[in-house]
mmCIF file of N, CA and C in Angstrom:
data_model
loop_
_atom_site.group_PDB
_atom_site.id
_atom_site.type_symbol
_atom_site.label_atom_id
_atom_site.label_comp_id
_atom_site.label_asym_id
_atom_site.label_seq_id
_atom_site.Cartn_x
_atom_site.Cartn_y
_atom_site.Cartn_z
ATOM 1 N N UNK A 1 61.581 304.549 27.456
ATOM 2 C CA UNK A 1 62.019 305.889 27.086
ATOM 3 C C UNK A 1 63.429 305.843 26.528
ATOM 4 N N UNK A 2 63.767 306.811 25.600
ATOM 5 C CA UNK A 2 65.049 306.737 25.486
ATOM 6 C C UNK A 2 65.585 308.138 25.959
ATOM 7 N N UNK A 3 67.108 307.674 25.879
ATOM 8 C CA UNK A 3 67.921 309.168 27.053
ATOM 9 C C UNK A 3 68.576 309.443 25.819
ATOM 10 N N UNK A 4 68.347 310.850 26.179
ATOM 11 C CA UNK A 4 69.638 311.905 25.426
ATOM 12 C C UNK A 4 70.297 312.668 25.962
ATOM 13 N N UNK A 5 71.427 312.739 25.185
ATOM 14 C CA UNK A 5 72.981 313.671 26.130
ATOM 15 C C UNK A 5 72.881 314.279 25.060
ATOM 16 N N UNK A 6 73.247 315.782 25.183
ATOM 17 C CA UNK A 6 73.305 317.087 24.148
ATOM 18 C C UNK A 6 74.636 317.219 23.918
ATOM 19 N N UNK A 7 75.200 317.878 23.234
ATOM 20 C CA UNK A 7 76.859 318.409 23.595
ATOM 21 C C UNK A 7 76.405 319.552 21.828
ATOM 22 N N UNK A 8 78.426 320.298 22.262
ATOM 23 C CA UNK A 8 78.277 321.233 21.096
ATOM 24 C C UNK A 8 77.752 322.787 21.522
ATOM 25 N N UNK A 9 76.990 322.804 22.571
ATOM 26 C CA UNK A 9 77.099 324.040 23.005
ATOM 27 C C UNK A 9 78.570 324.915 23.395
ATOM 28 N N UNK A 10 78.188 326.186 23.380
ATOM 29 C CA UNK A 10 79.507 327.190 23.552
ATOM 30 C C UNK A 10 79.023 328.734 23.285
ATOM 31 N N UNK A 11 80.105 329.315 23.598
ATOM 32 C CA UNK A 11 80.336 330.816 23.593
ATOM 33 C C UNK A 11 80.747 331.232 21.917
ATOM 34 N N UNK A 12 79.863 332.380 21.204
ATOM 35 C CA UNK A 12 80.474 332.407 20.092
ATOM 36 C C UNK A 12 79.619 333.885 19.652
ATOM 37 N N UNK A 13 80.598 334.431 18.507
ATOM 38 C CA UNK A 13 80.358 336.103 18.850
ATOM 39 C C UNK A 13 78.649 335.885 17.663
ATOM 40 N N UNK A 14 78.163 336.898 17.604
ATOM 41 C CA UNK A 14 76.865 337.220 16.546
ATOM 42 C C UNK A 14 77.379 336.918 15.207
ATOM 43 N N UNK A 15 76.746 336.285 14.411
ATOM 44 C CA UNK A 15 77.051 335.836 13.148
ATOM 45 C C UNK A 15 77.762 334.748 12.998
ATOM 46 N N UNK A 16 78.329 334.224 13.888
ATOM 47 C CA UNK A 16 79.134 333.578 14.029
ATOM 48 C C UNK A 16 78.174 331.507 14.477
ATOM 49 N N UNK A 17 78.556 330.692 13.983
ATOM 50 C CA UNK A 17 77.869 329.092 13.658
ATOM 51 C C UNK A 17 78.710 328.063 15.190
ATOM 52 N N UNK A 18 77.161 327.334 15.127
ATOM 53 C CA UNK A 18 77.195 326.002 15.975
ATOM 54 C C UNK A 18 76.725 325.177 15.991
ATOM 55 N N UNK A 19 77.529 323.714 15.927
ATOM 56 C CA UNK A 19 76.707 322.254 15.940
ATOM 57 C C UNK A 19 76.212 321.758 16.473
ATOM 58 N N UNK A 20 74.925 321.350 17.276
ATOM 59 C CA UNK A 20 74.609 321.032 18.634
ATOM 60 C C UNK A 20 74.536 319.400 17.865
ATOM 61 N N UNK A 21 74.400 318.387 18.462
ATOM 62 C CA UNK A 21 73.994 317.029 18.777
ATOM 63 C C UNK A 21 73.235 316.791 19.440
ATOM 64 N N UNK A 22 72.829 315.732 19.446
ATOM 65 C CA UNK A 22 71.930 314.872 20.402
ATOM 66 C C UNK A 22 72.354 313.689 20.302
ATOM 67 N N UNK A 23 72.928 313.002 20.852
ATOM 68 C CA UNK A 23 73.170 311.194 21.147
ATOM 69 C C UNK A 23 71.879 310.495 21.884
ATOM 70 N N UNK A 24 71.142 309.439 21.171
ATOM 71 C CA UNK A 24 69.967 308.866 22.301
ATOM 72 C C UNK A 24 70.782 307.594 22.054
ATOM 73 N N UNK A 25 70.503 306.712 23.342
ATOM 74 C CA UNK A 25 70.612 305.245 23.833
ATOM 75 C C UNK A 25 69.529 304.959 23.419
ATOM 76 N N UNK A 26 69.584 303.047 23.253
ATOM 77 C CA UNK A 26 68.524 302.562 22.899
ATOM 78 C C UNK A 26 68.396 302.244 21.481
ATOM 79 N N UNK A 27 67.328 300.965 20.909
ATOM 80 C CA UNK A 27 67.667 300.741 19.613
ATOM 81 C C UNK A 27 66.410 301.227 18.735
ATOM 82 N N UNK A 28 65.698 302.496 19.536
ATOM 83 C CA UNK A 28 64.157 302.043 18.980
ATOM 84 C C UNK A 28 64.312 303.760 18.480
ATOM 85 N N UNK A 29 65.452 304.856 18.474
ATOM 86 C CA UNK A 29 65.896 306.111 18.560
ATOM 87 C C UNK A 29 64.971 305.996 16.958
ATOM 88 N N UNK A 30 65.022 305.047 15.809
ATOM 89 C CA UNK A 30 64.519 305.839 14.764
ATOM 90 C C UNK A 30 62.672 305.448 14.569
ATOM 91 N N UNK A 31 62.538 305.072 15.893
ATOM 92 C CA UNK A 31 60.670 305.344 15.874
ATOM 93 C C UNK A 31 60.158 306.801 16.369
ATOM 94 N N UNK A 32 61.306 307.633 16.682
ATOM 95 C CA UNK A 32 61.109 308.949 17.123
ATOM 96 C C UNK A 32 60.795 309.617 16.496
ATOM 97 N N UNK A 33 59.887 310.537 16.979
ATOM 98 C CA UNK A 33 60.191 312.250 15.987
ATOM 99 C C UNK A 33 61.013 313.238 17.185
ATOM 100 N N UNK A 34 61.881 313.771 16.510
ATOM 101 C CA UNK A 34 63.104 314.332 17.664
ATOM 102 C C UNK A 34 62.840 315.548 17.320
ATOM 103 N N UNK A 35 62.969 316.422 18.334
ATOM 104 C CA UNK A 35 62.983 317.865 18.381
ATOM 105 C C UNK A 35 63.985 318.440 19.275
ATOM 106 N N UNK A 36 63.975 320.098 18.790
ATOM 107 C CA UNK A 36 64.625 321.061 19.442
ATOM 108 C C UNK A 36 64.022 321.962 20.183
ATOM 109 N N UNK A 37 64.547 322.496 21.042
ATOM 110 C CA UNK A 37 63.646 323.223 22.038
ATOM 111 C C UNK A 37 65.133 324.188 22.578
ATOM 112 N N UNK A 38 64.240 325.517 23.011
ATOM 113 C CA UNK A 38 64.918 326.156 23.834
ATOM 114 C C UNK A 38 64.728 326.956 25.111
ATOM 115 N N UNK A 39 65.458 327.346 26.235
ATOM 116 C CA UNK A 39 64.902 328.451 27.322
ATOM 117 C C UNK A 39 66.110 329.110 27.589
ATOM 118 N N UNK A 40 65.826 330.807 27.018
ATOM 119 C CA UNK A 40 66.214 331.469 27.885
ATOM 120 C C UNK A 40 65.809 331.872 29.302
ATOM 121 N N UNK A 41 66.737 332.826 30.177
ATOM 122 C CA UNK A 41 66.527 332.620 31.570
ATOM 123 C C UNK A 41 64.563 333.841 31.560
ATOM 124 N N UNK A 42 64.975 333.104 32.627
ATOM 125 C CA UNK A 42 63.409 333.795 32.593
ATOM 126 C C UNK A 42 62.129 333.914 31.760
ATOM 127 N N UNK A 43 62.156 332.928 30.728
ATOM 128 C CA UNK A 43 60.934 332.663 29.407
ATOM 129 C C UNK A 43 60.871 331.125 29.548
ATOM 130 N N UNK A 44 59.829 330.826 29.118
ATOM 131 C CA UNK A 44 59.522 329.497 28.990
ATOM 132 C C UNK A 44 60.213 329.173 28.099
ATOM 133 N N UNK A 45 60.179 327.657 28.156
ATOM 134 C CA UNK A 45 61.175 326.754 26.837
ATOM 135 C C UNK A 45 59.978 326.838 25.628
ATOM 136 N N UNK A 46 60.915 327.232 24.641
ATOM 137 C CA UNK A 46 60.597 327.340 23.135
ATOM 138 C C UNK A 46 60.578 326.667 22.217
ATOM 139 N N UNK A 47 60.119 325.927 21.407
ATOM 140 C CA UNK A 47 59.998 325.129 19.985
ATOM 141 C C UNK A 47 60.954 325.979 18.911
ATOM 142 N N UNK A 48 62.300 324.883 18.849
ATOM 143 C CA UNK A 48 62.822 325.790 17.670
ATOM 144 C C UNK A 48 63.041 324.674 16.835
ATOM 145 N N UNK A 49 62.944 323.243 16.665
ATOM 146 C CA UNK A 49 62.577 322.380 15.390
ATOM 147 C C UNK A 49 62.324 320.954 15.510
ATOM 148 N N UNK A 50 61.632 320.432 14.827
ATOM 149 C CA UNK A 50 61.490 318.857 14.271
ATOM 150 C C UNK A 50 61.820 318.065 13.282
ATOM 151 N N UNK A 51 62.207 316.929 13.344
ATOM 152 C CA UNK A 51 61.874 316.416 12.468
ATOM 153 C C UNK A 51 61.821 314.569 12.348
ATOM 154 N N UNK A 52 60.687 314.312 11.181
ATOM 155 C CA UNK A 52 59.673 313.488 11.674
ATOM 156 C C UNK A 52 61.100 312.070 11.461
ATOM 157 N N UNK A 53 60.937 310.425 11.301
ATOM 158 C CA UNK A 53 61.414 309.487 11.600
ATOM 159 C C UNK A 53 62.642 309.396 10.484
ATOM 160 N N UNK A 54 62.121 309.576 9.456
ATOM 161 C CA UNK A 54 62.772 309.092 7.774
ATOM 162 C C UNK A 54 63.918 310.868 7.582
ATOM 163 N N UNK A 55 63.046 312.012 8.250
ATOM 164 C CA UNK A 55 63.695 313.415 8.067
ATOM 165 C C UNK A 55 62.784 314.028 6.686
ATOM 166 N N UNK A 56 61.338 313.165 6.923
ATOM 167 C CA UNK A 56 60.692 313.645 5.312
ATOM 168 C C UNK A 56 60.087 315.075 5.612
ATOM 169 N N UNK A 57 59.859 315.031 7.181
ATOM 170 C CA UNK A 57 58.926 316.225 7.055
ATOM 171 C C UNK A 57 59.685 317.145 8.704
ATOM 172 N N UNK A 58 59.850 318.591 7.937
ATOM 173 C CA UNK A 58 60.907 319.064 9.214
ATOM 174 C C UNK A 58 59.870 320.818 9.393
ATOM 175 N N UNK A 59 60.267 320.966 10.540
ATOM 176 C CA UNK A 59 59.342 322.180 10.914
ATOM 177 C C UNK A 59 60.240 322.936 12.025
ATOM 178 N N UNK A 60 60.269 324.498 11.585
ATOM 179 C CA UNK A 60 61.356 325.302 12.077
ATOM 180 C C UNK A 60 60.063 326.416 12.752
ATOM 181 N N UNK A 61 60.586 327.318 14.336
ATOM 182 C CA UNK A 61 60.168 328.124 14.518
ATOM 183 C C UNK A 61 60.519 329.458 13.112
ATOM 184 N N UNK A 62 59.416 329.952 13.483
ATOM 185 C CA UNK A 62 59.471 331.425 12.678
ATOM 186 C C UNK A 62 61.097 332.210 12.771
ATOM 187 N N UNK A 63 61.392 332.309 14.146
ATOM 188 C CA UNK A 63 62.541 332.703 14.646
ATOM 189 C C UNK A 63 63.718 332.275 13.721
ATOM 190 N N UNK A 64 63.735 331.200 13.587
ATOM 191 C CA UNK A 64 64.986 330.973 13.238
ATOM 192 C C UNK A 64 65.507 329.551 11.949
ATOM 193 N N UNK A 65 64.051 330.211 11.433
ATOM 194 C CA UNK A 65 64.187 329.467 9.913
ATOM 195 C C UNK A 65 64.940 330.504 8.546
ATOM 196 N N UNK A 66 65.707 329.444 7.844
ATOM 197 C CA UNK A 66 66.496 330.031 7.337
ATOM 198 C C UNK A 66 67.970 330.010 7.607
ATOM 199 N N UNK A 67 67.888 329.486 9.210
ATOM 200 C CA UNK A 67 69.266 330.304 9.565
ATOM 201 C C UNK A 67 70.002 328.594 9.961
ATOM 202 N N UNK A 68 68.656 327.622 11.018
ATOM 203 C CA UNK A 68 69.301 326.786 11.844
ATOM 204 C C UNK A 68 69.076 325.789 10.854
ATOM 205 N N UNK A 69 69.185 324.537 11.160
ATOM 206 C CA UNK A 69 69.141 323.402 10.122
ATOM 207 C C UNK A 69 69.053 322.342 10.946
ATOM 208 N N UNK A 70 68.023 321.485 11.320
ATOM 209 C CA UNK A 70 67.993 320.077 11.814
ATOM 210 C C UNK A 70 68.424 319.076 10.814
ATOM 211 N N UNK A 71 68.496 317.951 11.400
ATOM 212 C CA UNK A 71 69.184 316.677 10.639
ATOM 213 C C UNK A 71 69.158 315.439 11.619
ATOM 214 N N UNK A 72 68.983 314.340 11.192
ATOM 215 C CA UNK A 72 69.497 313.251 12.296
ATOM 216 C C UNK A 72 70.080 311.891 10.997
ATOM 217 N N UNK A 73 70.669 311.182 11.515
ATOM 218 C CA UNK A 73 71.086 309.969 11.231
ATOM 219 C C UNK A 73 71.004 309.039 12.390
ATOM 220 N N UNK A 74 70.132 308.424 11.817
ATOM 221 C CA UNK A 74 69.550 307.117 12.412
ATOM 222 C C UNK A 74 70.509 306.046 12.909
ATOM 223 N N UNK A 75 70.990 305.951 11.952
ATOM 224 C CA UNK A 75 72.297 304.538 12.026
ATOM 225 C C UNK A 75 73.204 305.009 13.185
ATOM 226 N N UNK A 76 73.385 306.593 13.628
ATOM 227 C CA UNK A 76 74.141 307.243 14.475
ATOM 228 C C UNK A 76 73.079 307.249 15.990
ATOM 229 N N UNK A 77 72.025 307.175 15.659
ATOM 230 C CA UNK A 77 71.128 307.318 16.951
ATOM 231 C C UNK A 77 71.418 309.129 16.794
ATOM 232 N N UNK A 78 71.618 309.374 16.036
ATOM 233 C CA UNK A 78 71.871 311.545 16.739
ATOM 234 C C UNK A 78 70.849 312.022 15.654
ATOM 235 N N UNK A 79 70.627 313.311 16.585
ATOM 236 C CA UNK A 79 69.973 314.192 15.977
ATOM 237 C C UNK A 79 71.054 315.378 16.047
ATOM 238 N N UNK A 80 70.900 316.476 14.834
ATOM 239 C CA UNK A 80 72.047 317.611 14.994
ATOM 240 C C UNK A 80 71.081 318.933 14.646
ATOM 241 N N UNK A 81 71.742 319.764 15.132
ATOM 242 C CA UNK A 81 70.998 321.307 15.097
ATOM 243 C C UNK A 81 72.144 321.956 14.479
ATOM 244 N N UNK A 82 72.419 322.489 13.201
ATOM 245 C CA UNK A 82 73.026 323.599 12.329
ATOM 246 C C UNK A 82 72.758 324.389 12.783
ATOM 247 N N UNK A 83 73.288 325.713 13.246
ATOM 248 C CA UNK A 83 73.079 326.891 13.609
ATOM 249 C C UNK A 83 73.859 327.743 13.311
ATOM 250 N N UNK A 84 73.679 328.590 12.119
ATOM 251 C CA UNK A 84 74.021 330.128 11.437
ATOM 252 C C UNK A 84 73.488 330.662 11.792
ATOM 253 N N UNK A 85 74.375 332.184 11.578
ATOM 254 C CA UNK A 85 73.959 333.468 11.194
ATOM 255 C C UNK A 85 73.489 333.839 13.006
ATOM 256 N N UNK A 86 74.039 333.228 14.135
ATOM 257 C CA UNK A 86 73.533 333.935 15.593
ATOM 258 C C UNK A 86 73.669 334.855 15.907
ATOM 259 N N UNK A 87 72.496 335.114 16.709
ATOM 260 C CA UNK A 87 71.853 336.173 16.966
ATOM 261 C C UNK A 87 71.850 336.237 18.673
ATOM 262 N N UNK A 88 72.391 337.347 19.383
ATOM 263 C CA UNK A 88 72.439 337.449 20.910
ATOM 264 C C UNK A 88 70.945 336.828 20.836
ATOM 265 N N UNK A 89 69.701 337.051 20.644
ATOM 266 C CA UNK A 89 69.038 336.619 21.544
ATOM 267 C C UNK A 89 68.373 334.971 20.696
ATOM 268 N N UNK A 90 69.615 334.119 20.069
ATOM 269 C CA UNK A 90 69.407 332.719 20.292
ATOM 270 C C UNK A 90 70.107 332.395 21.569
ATOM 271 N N UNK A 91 70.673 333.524 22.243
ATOM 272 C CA UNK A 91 71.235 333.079 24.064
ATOM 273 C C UNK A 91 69.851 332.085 24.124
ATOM 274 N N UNK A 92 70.775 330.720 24.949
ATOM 275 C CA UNK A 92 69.527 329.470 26.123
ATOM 276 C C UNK A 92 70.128 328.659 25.939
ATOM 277 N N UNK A 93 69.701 328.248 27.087
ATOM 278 C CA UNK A 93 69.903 326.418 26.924
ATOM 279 C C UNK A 93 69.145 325.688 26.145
ATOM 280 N N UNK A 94 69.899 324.855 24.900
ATOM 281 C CA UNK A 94 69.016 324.144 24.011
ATOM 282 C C UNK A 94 68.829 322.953 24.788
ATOM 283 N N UNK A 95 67.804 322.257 24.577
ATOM 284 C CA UNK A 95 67.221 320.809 24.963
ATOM 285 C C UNK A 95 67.024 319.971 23.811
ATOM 286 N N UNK A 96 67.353 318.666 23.808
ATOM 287 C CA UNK A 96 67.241 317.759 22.927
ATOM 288 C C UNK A 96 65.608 317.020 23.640
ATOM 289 N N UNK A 97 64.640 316.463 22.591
ATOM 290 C CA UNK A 97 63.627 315.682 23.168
ATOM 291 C C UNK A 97 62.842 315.035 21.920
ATOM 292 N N UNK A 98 62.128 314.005 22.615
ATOM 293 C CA UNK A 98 61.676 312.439 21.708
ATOM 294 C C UNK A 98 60.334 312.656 21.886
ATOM 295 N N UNK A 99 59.771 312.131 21.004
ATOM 296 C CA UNK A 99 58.187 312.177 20.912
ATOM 297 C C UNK A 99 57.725 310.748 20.145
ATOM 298 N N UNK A 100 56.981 310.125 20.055
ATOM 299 C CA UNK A 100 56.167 309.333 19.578
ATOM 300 C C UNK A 100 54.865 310.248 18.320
ATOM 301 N N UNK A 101 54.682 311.251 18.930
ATOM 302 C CA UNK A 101 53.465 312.473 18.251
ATOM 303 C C UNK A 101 54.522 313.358 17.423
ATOM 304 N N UNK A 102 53.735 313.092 16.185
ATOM 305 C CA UNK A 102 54.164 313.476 14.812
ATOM 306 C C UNK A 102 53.637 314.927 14.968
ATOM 307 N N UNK A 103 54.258 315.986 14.237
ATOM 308 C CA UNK A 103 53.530 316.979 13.750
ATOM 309 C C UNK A 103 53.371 318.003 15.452
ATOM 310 N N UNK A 104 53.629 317.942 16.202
ATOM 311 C CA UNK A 104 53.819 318.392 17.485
ATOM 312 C C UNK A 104 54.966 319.484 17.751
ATOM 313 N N UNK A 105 54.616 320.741 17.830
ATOM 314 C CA UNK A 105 55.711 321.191 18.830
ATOM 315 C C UNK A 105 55.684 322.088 20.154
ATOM 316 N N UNK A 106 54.605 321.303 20.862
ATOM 317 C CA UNK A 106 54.506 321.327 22.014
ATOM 318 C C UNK A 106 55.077 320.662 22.866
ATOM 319 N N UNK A 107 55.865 321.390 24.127
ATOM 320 C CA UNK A 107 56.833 320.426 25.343
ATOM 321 C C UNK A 107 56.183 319.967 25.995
ATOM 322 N N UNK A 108 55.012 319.889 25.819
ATOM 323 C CA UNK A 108 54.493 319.068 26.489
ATOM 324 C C UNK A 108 53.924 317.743 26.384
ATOM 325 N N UNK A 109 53.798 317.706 24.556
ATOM 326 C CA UNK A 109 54.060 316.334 24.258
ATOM 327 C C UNK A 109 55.415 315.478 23.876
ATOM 328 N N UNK A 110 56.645 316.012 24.412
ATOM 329 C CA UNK A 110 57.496 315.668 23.978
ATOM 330 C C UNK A 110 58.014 314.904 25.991
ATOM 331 N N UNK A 111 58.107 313.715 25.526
ATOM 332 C CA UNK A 111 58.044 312.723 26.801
ATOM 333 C C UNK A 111 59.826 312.449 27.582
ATOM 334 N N UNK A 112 60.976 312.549 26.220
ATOM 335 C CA UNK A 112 62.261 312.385 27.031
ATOM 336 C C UNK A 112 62.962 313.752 26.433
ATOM 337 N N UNK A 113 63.380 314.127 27.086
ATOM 338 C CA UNK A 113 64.407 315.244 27.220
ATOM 339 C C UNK A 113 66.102 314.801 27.680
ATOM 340 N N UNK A 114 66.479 315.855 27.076
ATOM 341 C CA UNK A 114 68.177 315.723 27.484
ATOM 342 C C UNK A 114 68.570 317.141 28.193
ATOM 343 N N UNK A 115 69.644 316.930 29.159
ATOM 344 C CA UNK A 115 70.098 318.038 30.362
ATOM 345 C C UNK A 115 69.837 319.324 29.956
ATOM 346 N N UNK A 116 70.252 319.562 28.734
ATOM 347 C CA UNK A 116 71.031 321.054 27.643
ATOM 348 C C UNK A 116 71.893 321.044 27.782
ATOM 349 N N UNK A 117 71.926 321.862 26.859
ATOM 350 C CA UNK A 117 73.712 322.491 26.938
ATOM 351 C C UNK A 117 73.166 323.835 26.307
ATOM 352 N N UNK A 118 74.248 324.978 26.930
ATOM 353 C CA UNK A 118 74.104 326.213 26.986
ATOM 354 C C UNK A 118 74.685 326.858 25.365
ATOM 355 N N UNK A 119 74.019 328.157 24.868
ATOM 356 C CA UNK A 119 74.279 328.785 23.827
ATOM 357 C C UNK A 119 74.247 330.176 24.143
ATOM 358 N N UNK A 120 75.480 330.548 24.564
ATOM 359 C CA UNK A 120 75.840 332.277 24.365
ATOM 360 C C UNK A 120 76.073 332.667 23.363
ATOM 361 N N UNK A 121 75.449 333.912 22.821
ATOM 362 C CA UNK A 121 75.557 334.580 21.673
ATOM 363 C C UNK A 121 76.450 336.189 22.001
ATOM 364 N N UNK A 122 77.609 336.450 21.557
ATOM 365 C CA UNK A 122 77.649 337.687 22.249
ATOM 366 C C UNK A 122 77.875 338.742 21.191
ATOM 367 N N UNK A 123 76.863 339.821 21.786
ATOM 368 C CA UNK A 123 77.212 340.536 20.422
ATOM 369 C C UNK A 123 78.368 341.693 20.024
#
């Protein structure tokens, strides 16, 4: 498995942008397809993006396409989450997580996860 540490979360008013990261250990980070995920309190964790090994093929929730922007660099081991234009209810803790299964954005096929880190939106 490989581990990921998130960082880049924070407090920041509506409309207002944030960089999240993902750092994974390990040398095998670009056989992944890496995703984003989120939970606010009381809702299940949410699919908010992918994308596949090379970055050829990327897939955004409905929610918040347009606005967020995935990315990774390989040579860095990171994956990054762009995030414009917030919205109080992108409030949650984002999760970083690894998959082997392409084309997936179910948490439940997604096998390593990272702690989160928290995203207040205030409006």
């Amino acid at each position: 498995q490989v581990q990921l540490v998130e960082s880049g979360g924070g407090l920041v008013q509506a409309g207002g942008s944030l960089r999240l990261s993902c750092a994974a250990s390990g040398r095998t980070f670009s056989s992944y397809v890496m995703g984003w995920f989120r939970q606010a309190p009381g809702k299940e964790r949410e699919f908010v993006a992918t994308i596949t090994l090379s970055g050829a093929r990327i897939q955004y929730a409905d929610s918040v396409k347009g606005r967020f922007t995935i990315s990774r660099d390989n040579a860095k081991n990171t994956v990054y989450l762009q995030m414009n234009s917030l919205k109080p209810e992108d409030t949650a803790v984002y999760y970083c997580a690894a998959t082997f299964r392409s084309g997936s954005s179910l948490p439940t096929d997604f096998g390593s996860w990272g702690q989160g880190t928290q995203v207040t939106v205030s409006s």
